[in-house]
Short mmCIF file of C-alpha atoms in Angstrom, two decimals:
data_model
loop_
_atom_site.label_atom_id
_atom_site.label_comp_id
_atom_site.label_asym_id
_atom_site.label_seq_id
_atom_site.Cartn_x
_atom_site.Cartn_y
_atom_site.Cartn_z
CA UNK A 232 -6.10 15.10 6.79
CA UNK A 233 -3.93 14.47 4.12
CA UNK A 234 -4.95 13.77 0.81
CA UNK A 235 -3.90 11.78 -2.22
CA UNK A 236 -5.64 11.76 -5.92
CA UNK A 237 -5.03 9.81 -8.26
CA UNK A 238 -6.85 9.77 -11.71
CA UNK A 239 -8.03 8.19 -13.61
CA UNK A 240 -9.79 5.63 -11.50
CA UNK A 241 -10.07 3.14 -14.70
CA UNK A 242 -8.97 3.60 -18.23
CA UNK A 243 -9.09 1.07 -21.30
CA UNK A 244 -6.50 1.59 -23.76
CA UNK A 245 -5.91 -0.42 -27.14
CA UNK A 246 -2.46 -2.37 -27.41
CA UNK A 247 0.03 -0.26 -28.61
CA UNK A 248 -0.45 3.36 -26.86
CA UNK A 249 0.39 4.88 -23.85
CA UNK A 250 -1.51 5.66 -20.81
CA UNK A 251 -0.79 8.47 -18.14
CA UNK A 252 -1.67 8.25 -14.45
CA UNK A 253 -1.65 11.04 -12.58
CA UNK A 254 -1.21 11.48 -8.51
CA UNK A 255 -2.24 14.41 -6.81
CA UNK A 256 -1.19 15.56 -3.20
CA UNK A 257 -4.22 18.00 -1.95
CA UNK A 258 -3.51 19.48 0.72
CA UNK A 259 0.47 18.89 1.45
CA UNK A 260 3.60 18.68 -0.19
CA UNK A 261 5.20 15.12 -1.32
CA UNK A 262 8.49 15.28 -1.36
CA UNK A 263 8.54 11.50 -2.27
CA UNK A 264 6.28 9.43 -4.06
CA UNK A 265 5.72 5.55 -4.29
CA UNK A 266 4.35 3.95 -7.23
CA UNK A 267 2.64 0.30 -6.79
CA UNK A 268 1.20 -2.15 -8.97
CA UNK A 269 -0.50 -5.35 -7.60
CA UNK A 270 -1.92 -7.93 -9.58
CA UNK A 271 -5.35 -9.86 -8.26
CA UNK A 272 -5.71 -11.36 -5.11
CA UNK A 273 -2.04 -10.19 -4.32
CA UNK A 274 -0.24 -7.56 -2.17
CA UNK A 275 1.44 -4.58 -3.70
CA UNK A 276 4.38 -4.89 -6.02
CA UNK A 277 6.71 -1.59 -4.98
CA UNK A 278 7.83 -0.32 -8.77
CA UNK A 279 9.43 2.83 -7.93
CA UNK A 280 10.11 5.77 -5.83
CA UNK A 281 10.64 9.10 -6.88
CA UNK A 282 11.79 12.52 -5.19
CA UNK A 283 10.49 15.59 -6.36
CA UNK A 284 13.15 17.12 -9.14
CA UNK A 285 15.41 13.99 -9.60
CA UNK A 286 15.00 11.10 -11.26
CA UNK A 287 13.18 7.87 -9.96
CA UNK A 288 14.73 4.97 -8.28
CA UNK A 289 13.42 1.39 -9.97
CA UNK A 290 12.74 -1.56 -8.43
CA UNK A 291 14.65 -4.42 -9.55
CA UNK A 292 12.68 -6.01 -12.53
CA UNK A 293 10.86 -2.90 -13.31
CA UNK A 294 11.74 -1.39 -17.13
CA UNK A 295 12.32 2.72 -16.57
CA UNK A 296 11.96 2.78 -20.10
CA UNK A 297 8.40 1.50 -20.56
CA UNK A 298 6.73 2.58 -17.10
CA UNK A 299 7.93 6.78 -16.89
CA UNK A 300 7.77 8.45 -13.80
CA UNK A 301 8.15 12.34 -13.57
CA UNK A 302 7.77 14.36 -10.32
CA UNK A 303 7.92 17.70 -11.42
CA UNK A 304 6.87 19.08 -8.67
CA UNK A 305 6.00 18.90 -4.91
CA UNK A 306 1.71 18.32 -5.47
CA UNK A 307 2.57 15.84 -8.62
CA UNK A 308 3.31 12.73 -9.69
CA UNK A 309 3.22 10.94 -13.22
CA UNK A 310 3.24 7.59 -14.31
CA UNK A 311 2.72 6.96 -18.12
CA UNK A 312 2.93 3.16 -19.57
CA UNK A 313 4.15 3.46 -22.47
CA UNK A 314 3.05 1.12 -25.61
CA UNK A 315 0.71 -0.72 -23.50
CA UNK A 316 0.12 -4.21 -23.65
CA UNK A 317 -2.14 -6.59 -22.24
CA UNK A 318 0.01 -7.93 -19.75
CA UNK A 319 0.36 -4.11 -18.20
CA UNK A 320 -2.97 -4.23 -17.62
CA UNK A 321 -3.06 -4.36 -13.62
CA UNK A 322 -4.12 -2.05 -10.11
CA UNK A 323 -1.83 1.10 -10.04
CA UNK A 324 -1.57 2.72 -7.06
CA UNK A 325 0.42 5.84 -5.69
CA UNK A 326 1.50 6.92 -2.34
CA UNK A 327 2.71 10.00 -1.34
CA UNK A 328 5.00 10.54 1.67
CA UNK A 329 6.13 14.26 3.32
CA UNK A 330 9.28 12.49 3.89
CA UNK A 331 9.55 12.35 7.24
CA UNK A 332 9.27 8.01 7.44
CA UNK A 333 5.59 7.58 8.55
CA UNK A 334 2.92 9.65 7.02
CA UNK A 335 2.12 7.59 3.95
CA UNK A 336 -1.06 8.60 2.43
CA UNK A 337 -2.62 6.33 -0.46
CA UNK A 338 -4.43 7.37 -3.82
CA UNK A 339 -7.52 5.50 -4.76
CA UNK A 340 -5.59 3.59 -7.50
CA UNK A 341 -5.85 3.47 -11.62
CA UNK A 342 -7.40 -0.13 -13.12
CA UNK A 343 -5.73 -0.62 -16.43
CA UNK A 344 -7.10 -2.66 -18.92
CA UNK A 345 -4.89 -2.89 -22.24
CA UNK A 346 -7.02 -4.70 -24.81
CA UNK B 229 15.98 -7.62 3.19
CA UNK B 230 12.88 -7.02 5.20
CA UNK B 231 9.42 -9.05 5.26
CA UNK B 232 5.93 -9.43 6.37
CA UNK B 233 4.40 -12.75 6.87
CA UNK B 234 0.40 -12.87 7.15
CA UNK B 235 -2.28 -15.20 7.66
CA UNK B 236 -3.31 -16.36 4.26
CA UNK B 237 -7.25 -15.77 3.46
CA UNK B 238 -10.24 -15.64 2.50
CA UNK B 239 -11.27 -15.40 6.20
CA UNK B 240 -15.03 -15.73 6.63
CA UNK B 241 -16.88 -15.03 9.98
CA UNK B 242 -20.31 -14.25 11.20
CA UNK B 243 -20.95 -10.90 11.81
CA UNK B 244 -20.38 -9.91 15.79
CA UNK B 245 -17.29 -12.76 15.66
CA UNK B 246 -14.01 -12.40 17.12
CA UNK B 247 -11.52 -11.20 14.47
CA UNK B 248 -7.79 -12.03 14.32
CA UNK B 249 -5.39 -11.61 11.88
CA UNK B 250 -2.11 -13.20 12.59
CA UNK B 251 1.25 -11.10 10.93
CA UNK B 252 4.84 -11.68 11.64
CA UNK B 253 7.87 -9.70 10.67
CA UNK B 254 11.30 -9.38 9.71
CA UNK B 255 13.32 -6.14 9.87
CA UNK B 256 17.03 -5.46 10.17
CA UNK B 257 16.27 -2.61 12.10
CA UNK B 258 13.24 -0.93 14.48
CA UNK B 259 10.82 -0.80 11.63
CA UNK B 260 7.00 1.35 12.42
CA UNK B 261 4.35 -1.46 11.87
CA UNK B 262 1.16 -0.73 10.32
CA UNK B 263 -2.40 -2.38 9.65
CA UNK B 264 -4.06 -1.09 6.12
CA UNK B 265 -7.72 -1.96 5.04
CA UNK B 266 -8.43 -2.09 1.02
CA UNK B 267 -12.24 -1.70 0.42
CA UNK B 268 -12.97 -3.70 -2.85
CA UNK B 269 -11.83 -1.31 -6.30
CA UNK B 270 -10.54 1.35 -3.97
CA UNK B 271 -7.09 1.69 -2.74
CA UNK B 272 -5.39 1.49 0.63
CA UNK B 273 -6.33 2.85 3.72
CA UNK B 274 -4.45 3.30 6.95
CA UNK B 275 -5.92 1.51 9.88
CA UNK B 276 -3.56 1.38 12.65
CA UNK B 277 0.07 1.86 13.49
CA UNK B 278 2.48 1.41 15.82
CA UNK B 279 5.88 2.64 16.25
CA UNK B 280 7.92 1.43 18.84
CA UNK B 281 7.76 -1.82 21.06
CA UNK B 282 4.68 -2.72 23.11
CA UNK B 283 3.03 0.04 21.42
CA UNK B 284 -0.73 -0.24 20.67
CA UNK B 285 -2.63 0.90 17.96
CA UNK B 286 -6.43 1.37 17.50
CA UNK B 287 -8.96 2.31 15.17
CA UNK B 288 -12.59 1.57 14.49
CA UNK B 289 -12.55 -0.96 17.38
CA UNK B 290 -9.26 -2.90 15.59
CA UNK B 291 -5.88 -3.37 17.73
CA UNK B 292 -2.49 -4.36 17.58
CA UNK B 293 0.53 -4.47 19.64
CA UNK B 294 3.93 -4.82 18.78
CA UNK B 295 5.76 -7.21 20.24
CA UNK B 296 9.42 -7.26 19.93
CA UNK B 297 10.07 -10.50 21.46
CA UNK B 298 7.46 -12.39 18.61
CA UNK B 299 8.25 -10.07 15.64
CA UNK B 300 4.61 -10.08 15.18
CA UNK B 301 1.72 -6.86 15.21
CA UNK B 302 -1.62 -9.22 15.22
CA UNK B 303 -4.87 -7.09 14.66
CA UNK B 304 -7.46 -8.25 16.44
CA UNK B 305 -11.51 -7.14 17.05
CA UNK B 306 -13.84 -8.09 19.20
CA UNK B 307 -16.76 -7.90 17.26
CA UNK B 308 -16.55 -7.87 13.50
CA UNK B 309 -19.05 -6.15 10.87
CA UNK B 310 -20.30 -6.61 7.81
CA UNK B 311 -19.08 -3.12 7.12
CA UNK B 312 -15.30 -4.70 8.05
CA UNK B 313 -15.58 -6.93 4.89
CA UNK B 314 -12.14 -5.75 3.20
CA UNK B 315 -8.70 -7.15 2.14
CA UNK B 316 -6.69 -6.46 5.34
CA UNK B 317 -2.58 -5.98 4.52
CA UNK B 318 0.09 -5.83 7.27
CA UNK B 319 2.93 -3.23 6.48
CA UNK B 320 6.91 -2.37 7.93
CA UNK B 321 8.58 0.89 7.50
CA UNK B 322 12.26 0.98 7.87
CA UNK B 323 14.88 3.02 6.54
CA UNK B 324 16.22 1.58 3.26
CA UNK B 325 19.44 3.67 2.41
CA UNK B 326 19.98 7.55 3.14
CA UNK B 327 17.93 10.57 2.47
CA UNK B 328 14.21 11.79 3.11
CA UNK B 329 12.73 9.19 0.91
CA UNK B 330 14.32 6.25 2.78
CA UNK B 331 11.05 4.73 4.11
CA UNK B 332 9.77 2.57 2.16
CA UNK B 333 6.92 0.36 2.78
CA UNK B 334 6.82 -3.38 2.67
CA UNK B 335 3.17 -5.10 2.69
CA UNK B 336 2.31 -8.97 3.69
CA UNK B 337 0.24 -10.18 0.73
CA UNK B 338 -3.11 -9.32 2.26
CA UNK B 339 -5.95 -11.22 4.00
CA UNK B 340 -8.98 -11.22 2.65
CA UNK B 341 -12.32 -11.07 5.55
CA UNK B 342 -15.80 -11.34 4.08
CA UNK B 343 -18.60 -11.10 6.93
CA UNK B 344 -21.66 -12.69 6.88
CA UNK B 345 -24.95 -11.25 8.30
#
């Protein structure tokens, strides 16, 4: 079946740098990609969605500038939080979808701990 | 805008107990429902889906119907597990806007189910 990756499973970063998160689709092409983030003991917060070549869409409340997203290609997906701060720190998870509306396959999600 | 409404946790039950997990919805148009299970520091799995009215899905001896008439997709098992000790989140697809990567997923805010041996 279809498989996601996602690495790395946890990272600690100091205040102030950046982190990248990186989503893998093994075995199939994504031609769209969802990026979550969900804070304890709640559901998943959608932050953006991105199609392979153009740029991401945001979800309202969600700052392009400090969360990048990049889908260079059809097997890859990037998020990098940029100048990290405590308050980032949170469950990341991605999702990759072959586009056609209902095969949604999850990665195993990033825990980020800014300290 | 869509939504998913789901019976708030933590949900505790002996093991071998009757499992049900109410979830109501609210689409503008025929939105695929779907049941995922998160296993604690992993991420989401699919459990079931359905995609049309009165259609049933089932997996690892879970259920749900969707019903039209209630907006709602309850998962249900007769005979829960320790093994089924998870957060349990109720999902809606439905076409947000034009183009391939339309479908986007809305969740419920989860349920969590500890069972006890």
């Amino acid at each position: 079946g279809a498989v996601v990756s996602q690495h790395p499973s946890r990272v600690i970063c100091k205040s102030g740098t950046s982190v990248k998160i990186e989503c893998r689709s093994l075995d199939f092409q994504a031609t769209t990609m969802f990026w979550y983030r969900q804070f304890p003991k709640q559901s998943l917060m959608l932050m953006a969605t991105s199609n392979e070549g153009s740029k991401a869409t945001y979800e309202q409340g969600v700052e392009k500038d400090k969360f990048l997203i990049n889908h260079a290609s059809l097997t890859l997906s990037t998020l990098t939080v940029t100048s990290a701060h405590p308050e980032d720190s949170s469950f990341y998870i991605c999702s990759a979808s072959t586009g056609i509306g209902y095969g949604y396959t999850f990665g195993s999600g990033t825990r980020l701990t800014v300290v | 805008g869509n939504s998913v409404t789901q019976m708030e946790g933590p949900v505790t039950l002996s093991e071998e107990a009757f499992l049900t997990i109410n979830c109501t919805y609210t689409a503008t148009g025929y939105p695929s429902l779907f049941w995922y299970v998160q296993y604690p520091g992993e991420g989401l799995q699919l459990l079931l889906k359905a995609t049309k009215a009165d259609d049933k899905g089932s997996n690892k001896g879970f259920e749900a119907t969707y019903r039209k008439e209630t907006t709602s997709f309850h998962l249900e098992k007769g005979s829960v597990q320790v093994s089924d000790s998870a957060v349990y989140f109720c999902a809606l697809s439905d076409k947000n806007g034009s183009g391939a990567g339309s479908y986007q997923l809305t969740f419920g805010k989860g349920t969590k189910l500890s069972v006890i041996p």
